[in-house]
Short mmCIF file of C-alpha atoms in Angstrom, two decimals:
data_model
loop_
_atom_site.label_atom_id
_atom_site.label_comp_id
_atom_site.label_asym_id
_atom_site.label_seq_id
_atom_site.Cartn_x
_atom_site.Cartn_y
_atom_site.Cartn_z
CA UNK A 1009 24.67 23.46 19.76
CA UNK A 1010 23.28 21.61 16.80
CA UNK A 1011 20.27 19.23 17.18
CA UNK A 1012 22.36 15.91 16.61
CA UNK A 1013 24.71 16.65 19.11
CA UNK A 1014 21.72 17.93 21.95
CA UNK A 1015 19.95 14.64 20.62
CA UNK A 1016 22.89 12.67 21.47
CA UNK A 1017 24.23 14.52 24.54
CA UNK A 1018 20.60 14.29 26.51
CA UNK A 1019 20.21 10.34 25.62
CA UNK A 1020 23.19 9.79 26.96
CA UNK A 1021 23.14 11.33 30.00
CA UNK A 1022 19.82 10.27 30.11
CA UNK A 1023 20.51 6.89 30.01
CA UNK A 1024 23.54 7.60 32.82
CA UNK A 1025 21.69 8.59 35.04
CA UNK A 1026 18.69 5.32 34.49
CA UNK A 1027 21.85 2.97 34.74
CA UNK A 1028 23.18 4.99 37.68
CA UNK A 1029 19.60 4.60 39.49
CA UNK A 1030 19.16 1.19 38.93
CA UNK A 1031 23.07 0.31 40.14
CA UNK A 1032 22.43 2.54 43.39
CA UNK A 1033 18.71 0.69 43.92
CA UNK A 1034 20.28 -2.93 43.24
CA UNK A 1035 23.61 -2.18 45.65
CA UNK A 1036 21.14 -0.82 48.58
CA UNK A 1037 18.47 -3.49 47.88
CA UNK A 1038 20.88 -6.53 48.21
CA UNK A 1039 23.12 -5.00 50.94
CA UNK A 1040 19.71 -4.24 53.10
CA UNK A 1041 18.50 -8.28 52.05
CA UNK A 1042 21.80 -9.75 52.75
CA UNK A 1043 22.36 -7.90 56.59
CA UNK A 1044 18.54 -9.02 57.09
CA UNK A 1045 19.21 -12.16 56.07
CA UNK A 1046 22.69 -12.74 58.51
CA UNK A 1047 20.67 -11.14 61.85
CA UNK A 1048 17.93 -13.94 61.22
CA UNK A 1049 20.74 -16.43 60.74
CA UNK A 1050 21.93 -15.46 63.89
CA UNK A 1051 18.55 -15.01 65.78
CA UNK A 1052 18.43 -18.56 64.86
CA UNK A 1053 21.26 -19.75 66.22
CA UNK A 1054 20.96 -17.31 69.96
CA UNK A 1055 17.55 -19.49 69.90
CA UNK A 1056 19.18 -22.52 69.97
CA UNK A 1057 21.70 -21.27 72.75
CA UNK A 1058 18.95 -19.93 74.77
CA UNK A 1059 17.75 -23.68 74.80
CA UNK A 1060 20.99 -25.49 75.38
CA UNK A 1061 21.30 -22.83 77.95
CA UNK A 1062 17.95 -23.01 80.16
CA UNK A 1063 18.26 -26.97 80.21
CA UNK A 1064 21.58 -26.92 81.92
CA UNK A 1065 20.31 -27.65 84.98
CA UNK A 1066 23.73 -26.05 86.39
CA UNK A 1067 25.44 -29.27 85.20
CA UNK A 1068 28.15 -27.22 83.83
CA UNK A 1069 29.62 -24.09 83.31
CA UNK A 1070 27.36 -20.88 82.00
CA UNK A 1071 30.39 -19.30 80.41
CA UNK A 1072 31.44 -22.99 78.95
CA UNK A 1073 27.80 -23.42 77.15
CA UNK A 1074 28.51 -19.56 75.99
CA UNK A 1075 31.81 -20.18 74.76
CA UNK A 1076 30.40 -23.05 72.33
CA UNK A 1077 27.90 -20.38 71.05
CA UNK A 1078 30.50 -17.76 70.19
CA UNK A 1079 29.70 -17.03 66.28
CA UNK A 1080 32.73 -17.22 64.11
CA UNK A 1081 34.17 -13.67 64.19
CA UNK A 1082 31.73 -12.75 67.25
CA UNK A 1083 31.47 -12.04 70.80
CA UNK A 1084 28.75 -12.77 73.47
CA UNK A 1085 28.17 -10.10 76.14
CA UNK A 1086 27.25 -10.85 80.09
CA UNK A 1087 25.41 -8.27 81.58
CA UNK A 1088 24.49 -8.50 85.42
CA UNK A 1089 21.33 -6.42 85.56
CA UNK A 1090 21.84 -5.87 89.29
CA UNK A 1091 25.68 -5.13 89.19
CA UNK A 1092 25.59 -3.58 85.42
CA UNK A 1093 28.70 -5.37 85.33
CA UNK A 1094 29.75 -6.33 81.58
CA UNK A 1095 32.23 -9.76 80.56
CA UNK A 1096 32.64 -10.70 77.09
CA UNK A 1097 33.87 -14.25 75.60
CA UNK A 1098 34.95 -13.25 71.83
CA UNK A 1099 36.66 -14.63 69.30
CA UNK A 1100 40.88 -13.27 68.62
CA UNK A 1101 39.43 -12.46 65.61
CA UNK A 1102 37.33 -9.24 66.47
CA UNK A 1103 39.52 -6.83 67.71
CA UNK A 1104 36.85 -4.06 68.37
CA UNK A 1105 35.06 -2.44 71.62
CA UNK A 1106 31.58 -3.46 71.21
CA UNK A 1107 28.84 -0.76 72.74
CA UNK A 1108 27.22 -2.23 75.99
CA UNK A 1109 24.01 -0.84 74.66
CA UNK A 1110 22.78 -1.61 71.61
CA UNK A 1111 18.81 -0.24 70.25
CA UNK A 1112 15.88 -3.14 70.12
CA UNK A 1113 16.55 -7.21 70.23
CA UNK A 1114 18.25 -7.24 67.15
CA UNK A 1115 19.69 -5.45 63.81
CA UNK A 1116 22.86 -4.85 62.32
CA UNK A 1117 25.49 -1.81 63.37
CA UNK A 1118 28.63 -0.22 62.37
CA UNK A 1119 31.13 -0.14 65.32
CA UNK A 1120 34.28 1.12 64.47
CA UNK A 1121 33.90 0.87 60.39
CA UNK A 1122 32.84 -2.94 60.67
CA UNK A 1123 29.48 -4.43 60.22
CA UNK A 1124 27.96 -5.91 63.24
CA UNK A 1125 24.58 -8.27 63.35
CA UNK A 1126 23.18 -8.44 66.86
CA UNK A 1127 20.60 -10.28 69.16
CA UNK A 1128 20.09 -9.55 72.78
CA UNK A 1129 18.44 -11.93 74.69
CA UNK A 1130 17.91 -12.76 78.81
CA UNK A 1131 18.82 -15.97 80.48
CA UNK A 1132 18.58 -17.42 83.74
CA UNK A 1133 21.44 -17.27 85.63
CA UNK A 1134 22.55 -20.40 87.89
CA UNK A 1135 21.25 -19.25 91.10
CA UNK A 1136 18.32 -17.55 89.56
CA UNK A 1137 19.88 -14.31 88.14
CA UNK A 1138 18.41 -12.96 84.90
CA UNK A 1139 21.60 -11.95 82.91
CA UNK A 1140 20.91 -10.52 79.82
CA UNK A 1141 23.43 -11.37 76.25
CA UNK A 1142 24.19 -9.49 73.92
CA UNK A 1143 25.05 -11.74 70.58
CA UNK A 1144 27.32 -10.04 67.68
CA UNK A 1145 28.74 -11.38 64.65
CA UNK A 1146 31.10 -9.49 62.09
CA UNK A 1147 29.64 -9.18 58.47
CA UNK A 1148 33.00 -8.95 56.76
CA UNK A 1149 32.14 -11.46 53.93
CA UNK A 1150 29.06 -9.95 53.62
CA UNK A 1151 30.54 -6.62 53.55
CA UNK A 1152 33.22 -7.80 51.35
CA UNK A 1153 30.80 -9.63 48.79
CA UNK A 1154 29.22 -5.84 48.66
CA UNK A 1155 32.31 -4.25 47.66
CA UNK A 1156 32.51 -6.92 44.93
CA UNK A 1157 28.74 -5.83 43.99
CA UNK A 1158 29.69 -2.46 43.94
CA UNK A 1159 32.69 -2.59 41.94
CA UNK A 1160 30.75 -4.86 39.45
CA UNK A 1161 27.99 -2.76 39.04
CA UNK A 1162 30.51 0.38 38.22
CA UNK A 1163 32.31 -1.78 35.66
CA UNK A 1164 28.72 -2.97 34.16
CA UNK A 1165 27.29 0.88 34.21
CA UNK A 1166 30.27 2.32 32.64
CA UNK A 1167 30.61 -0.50 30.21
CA UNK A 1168 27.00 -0.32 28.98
CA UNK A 1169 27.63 3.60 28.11
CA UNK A 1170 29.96 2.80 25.41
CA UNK A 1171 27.34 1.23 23.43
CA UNK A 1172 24.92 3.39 24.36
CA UNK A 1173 27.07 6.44 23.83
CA UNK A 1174 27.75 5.43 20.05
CA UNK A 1175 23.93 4.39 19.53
CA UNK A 1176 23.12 7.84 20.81
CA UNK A 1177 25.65 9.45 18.48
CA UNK A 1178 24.19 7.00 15.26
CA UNK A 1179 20.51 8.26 16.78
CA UNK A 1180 21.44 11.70 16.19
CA UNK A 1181 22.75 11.45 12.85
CA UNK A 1182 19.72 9.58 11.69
CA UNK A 1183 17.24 11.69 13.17
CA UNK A 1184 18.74 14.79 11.65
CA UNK A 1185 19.67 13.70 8.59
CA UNK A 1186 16.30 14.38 7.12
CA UNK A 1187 16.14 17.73 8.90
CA UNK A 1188 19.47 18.58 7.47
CA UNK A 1189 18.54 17.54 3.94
CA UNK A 1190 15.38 19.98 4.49
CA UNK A 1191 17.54 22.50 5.16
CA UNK A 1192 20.21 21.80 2.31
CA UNK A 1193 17.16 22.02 -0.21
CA UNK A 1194 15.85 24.78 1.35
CA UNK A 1195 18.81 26.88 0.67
CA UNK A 1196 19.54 25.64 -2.92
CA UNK A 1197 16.14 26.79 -3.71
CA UNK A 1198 16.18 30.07 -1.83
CA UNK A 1199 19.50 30.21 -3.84
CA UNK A 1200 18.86 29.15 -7.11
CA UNK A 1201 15.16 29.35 -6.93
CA UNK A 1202 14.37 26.46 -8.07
CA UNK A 1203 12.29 24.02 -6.94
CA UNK A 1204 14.04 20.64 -5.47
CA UNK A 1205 12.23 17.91 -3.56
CA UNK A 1206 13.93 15.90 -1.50
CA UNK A 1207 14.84 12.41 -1.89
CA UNK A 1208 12.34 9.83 -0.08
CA UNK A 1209 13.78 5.94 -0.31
CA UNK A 1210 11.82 3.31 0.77
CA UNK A 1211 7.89 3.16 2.12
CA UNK A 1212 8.42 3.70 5.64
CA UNK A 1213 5.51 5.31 7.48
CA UNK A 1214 7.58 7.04 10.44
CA UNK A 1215 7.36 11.64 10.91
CA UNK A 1216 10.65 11.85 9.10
CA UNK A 1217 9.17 10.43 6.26
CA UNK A 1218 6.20 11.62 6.04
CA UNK A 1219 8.10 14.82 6.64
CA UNK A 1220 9.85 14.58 3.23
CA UNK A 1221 6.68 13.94 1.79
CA UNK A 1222 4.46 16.19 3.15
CA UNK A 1223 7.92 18.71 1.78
CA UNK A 1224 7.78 17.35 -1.75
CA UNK A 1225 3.82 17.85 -1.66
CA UNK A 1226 4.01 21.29 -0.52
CA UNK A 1227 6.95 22.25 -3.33
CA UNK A 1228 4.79 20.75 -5.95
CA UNK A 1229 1.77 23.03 -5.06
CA UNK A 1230 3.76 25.80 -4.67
CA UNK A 1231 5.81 25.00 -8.31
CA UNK A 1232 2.54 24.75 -9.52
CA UNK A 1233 1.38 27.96 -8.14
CA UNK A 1234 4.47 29.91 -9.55
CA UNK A 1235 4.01 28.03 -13.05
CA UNK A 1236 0.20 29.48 -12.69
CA UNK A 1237 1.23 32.91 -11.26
CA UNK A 1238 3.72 33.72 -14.47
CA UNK A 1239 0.77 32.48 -16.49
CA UNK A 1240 -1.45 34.82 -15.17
CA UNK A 1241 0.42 37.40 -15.38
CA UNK A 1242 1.64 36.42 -19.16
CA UNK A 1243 -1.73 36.00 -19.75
CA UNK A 1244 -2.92 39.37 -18.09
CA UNK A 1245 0.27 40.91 -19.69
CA UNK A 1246 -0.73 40.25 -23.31
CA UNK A 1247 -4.62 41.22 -22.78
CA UNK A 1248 -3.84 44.60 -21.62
CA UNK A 1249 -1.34 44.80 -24.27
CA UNK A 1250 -4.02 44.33 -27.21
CA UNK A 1251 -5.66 47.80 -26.28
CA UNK A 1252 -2.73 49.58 -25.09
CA UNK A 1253 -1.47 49.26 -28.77
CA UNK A 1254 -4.55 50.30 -29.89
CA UNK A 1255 -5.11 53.30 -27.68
CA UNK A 1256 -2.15 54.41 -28.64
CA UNK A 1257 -1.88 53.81 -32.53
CA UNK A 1258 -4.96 55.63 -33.06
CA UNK A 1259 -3.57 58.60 -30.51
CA UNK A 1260 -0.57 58.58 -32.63
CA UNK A 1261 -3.15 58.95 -35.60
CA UNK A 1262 -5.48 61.89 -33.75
CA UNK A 1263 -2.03 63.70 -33.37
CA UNK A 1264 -1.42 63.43 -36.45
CA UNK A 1265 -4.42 63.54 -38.86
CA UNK A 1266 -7.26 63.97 -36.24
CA UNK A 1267 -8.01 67.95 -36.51
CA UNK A 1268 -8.44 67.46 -40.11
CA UNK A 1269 -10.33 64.78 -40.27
CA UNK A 1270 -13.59 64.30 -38.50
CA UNK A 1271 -14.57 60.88 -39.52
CA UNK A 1272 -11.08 59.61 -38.46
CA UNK A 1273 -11.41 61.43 -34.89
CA UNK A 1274 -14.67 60.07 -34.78
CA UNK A 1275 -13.00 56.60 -35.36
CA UNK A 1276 -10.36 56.86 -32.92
CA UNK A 1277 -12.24 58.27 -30.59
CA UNK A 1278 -14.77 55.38 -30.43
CA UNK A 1279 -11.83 52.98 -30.66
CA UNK A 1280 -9.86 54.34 -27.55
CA UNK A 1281 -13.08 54.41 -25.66
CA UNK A 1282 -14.18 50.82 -26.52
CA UNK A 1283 -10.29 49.45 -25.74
CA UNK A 1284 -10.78 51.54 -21.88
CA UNK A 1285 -13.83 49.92 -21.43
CA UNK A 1286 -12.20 46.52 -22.41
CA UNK A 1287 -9.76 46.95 -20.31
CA UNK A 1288 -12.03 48.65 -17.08
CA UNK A 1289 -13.52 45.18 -17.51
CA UNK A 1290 -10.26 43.32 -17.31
CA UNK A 1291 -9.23 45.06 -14.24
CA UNK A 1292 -12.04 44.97 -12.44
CA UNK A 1293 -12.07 40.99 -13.01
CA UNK A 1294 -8.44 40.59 -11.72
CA UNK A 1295 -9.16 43.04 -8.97
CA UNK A 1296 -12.08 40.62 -8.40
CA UNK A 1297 -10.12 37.37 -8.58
CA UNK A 1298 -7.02 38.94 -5.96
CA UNK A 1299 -10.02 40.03 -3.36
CA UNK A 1300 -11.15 36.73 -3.19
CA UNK A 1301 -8.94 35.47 -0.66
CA UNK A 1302 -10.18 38.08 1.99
CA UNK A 1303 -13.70 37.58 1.39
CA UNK A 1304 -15.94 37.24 3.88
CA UNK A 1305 -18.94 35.02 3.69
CA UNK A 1306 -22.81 36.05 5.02
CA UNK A 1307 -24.33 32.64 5.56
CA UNK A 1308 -28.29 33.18 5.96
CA UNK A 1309 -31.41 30.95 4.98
CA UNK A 1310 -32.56 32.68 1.90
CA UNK A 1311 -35.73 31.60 -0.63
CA UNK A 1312 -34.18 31.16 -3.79
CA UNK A 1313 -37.66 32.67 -6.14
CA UNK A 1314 -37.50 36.71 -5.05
CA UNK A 1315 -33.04 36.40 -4.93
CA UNK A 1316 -33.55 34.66 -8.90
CA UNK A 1317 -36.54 37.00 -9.89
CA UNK A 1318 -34.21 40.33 -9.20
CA UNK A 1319 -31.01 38.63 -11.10
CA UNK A 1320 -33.67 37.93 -13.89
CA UNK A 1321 -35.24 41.48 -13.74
CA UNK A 1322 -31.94 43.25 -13.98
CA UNK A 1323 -30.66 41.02 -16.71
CA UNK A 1324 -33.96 41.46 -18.82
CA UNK A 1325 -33.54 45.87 -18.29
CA UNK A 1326 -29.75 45.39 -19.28
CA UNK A 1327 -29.86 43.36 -22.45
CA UNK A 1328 -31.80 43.92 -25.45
CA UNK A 1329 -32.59 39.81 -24.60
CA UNK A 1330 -35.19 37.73 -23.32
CA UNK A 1331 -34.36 36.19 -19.83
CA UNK A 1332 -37.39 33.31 -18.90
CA UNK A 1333 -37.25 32.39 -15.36
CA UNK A 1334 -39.04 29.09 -14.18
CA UNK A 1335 -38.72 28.45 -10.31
CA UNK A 1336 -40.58 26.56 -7.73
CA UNK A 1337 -41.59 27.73 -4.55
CA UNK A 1338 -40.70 27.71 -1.96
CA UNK A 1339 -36.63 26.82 -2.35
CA UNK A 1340 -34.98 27.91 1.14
CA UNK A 1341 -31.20 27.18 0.93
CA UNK A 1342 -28.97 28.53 3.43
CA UNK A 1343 -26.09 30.83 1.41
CA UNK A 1344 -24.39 33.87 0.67
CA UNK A 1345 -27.20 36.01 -1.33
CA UNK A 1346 -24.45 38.61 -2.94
CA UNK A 1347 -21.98 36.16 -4.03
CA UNK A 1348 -24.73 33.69 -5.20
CA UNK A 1349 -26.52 37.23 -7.32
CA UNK A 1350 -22.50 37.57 -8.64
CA UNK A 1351 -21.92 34.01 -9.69
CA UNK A 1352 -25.49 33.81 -11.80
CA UNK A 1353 -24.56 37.31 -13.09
CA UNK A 1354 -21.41 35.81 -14.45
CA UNK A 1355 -23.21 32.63 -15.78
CA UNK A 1356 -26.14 34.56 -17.26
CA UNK A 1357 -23.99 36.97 -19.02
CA UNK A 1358 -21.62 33.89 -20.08
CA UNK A 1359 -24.64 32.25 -21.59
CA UNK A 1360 -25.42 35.74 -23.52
CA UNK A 1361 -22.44 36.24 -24.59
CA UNK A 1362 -22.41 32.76 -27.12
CA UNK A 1363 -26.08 32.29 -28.29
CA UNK A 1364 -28.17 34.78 -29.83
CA UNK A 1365 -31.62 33.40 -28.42
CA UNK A 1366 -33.51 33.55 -25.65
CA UNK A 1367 -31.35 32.45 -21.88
CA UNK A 1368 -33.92 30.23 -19.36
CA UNK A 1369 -33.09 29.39 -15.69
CA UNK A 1370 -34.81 26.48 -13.97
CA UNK A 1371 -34.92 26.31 -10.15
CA UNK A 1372 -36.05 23.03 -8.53
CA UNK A 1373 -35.46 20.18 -6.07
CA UNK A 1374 -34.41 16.56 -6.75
CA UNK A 1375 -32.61 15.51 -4.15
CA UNK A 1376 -30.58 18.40 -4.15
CA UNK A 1377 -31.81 21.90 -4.97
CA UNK A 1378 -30.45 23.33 -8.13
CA UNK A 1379 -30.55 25.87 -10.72
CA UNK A 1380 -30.31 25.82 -14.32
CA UNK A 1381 -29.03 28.18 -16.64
CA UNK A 1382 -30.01 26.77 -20.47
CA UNK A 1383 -28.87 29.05 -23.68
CA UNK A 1384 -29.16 27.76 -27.50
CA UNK A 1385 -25.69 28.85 -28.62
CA UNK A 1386 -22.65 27.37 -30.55
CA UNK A 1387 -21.99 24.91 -27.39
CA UNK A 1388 -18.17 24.01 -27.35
CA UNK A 1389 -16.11 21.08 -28.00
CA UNK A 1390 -15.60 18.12 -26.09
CA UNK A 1391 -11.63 18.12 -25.85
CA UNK A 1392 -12.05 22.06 -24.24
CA UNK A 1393 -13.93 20.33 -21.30
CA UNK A 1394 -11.03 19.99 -19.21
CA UNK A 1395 -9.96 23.15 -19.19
CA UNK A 1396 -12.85 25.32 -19.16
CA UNK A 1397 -11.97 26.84 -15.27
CA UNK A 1398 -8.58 27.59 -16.28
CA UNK A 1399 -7.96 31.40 -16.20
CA UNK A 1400 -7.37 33.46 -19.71
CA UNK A 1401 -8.56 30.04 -21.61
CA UNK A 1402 -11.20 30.58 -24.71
CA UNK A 1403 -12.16 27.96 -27.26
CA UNK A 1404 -11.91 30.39 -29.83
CA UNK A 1405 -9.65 33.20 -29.50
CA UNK A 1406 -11.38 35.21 -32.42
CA UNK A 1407 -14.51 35.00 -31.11
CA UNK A 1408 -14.27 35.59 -28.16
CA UNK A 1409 -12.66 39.29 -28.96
CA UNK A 1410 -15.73 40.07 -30.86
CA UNK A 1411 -17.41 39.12 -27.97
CA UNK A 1412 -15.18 40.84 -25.30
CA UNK A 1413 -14.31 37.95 -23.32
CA UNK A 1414 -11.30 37.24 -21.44
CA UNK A 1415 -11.21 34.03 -20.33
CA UNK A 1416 -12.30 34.70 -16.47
CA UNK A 1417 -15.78 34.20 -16.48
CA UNK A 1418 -16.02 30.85 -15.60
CA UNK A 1419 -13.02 30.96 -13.70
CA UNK A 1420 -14.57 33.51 -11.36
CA UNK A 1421 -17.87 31.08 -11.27
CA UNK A 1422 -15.68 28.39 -10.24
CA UNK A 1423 -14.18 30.37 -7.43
CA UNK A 1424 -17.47 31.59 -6.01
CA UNK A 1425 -19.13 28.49 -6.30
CA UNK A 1426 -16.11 26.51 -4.42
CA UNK A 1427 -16.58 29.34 -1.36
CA UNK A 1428 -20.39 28.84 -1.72
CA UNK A 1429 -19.83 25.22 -1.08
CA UNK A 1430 -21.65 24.70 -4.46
CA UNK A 1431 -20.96 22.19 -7.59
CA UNK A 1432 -21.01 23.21 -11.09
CA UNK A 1433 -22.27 20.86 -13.77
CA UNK A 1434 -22.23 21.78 -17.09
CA UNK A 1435 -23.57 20.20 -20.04
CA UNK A 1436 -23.18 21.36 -23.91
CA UNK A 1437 -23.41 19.81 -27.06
CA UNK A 1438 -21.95 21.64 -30.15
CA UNK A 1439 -24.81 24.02 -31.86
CA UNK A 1440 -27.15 23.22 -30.13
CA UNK A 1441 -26.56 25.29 -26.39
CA UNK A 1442 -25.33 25.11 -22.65
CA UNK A 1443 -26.65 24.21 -19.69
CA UNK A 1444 -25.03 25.13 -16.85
CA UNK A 1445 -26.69 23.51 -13.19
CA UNK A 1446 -25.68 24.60 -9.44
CA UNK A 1447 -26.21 22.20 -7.06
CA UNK A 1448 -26.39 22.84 -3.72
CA UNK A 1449 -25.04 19.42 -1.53
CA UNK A 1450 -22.02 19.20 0.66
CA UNK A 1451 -19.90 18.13 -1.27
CA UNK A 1452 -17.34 20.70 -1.47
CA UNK A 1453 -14.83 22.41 -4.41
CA UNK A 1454 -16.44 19.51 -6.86
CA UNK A 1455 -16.49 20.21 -10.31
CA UNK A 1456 -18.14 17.51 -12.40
CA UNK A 1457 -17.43 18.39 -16.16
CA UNK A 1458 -20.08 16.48 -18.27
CA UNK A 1459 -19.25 19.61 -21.31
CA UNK A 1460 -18.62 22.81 -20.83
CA UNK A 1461 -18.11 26.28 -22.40
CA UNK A 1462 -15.45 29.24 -22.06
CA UNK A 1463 -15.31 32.17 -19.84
#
């Protein structure tokens, strides 16, 4: 059963059976008040006979002063409590047996399918003989005016459901219509595979809405995902493809020429092993970029000085380059000490990479603690700011294959640093060098992009 029709069956059933409850509560409520209501009516008036009765005096007639009592569609019973002997004065109108016992003074009875109020009350015989009555009245107005309630409310409960059983049908459509728009766009894109947002009219504020838009949100990210995934692999496509070519234009060669010529082995030889190194490097970095999903963090309280004077030491044996470290002491932060080692591994050997003097890194608090990683290169241009994080982007293409970059450094730096709960600022000015500072606040996956400088 679809949703629409489950929404609209259950409503209207629902609201059935709260129209059905209220009609049986109403019916039972005035049909208990309205046979309360004739026995005190009648209570009243046995009251008044009891009176008339009592001051007789034996002036006249007991069954005379009864017979002016008799209710309208009643009966008054005599009972002799000696004897136990029973006469009744009733009207032509009742045509029933009334019980010579009833239960308690008064209260209301069926006797024979009619509605009966009764009062029972003693009175003194002339003579002295207590002779107790026994006062009934028919409720067949009342009885009738019920039947009239009860028809009314059935008319009124199964009039209401034919609004409410087209509202429920309208409330269906309406609620699913959303859903089933979801679900049409959902197809065309598993279809097509494209990616469709769905139409949202208006402002409103209700889940449906904010359904569709939450929808549209979520295709947009993941349109923009796809749009970066067939980058990166374009990207990642055409770097491997440089040295393939290579490696296999000079193995062409070495089959043909190589065994006699040594300088031109030599040649190709050093030129396929500096392409497999090139690309080693450009695995390893993708390798590194898909495992960073299902890394897992070691938070621990850490002084920066000895975790920067090892980074600093290994740099210094690894490049023929001077690496000056300037820290204060003590700087306890509370972080990751691998993937902080990895991210200033990646910034120092950035910072190498473009300058050709001396790299310094500055440790200190103000405020915040930071670090700073200075170099005296070429710097970069102010219009390549933006996109500085973006994967397989270099300012300059040319240089940057002399170099042996591919574009990931800093995108890998900006990945580590957003899972570090770090922020990257990075200043540069054309010619004249890079700093590049990492903050340590709580202010999470913020990049603030004063200049910058390429992967």
């Amino acid at each position: 059963m679809k949703l629409k029709h489950k929404i609209h069956l259950s409503s209207t059933l629902l609201m059935f059976f709260v129209l059905l409850i209220l009609a049986v509560v109403i019916y039972y409520s005035f049909s208990s008040l309205a046979y309360e209501t004739e026995v005190e009516r009648l209570e009243a008036e046995v009251e008044v006979m009891v009176a008339t009765f009592n001051a007789n005096n034996n002036e006249e007639s007991p069954d005379n002063i009864l017979r002016a009592y008799v209710p309208v569609d009643g009966l008054i019973k005599e009972k002799n409590q000696s004897s136990a002997l029973f006469s009744t004065i009733q009207r032509p109108s009742v045509t029933v047996e009334f019980p010579n016992d009833v239960a308690g003074t008064s209260g209301y009875m069926a006797v024979e399918g009619e509605q009966f109020a009764y009062v029972t009350a003693p009175v003194i015989w002339p003579g002295g003989e207590v002779v107790e009555l026994i006062v009934a009245q028919s409720l067949r107005e009342v009885t009738a005016n019920l039947a009239t309630l009860r028809l009314v409310l059935i008319s009124v409960t199964l009039l209401s459901m034919i609004p409410i059983f087209l509202s429920s049908a309208l409330l269906g459509r309406v609620l699913t219509r959303p859903i089933e728009g979801l679900t049409g766009t959902m197809r065309r894109i598993q279809r097509d595979g494209s990616f469709e947002k769905l139409p949202v009219a208006g402002e409103s504020r209700d889940e449906l809405s904010q359904m569709g838009v939450t929808f549209n949100e979520m295709i947009g990210l993941l349109e923009e995902n796809y749009r970066k995934q067939e980058e990166f692999v374009s990207n990642a496509s055409h770097e491997l493809k440089t040295p393939l070519t290579v490696i296999s234009s000079y193995a062409d060669l070495l089959q043909r020429r190589g065994s006699q010529d040594p300088a031109l082995q030599e040649e190709a030889l050093t030129a396929i092993r500096n392409e497999t190194e090139r690309m080693r490097q450009l695995i390893e970095q993708l390798l590194h970029i898909a495992r960073r999903s299902q890394a897992q963090m070691d938070w621990q309280k850490t002084d920066l000085q000895p975790v920067l004077r090892q980074v600093m030491t290994a740099m210094n044996a690894s490049y023929d380059r001077e690496f000056r470290l300037q820290a204060q002491q003590p700087l306890i932060v509370e972080t990751d000490v691998q993937q902080l080692k990895q991210l200033l591994y990646i910034l120092l050997d950035n910072a190498r990479k473009y300058s050709e003097d001396s790299i310094d890194m500055e440790a200190g608090k103000d405020g915040s603690v930071y670090i700073k990683i200075r170099d005296y290169g070429v710097g970069i241009p102010k219009d390549s700011l933006p996109h500085v994080f973006e994967r397989f982007y270099r300012v300059d293409k040319a240089r940057s294959r002399e170099t042996g970059g591919f574009g990931l450094g800093l995108s890998l730096a900006k990945e580590l640093a957003d899972s570090l709960h770090l922020r990257l600022e990075i200043d540069s000015i054309e010619q004249l060098g890079t700093t590049v500072t990492i903050v340590f606040s709580g202010d999470f996956n913020v990049v603030k992009l004063q200049s910058g400088q390429e992967g």
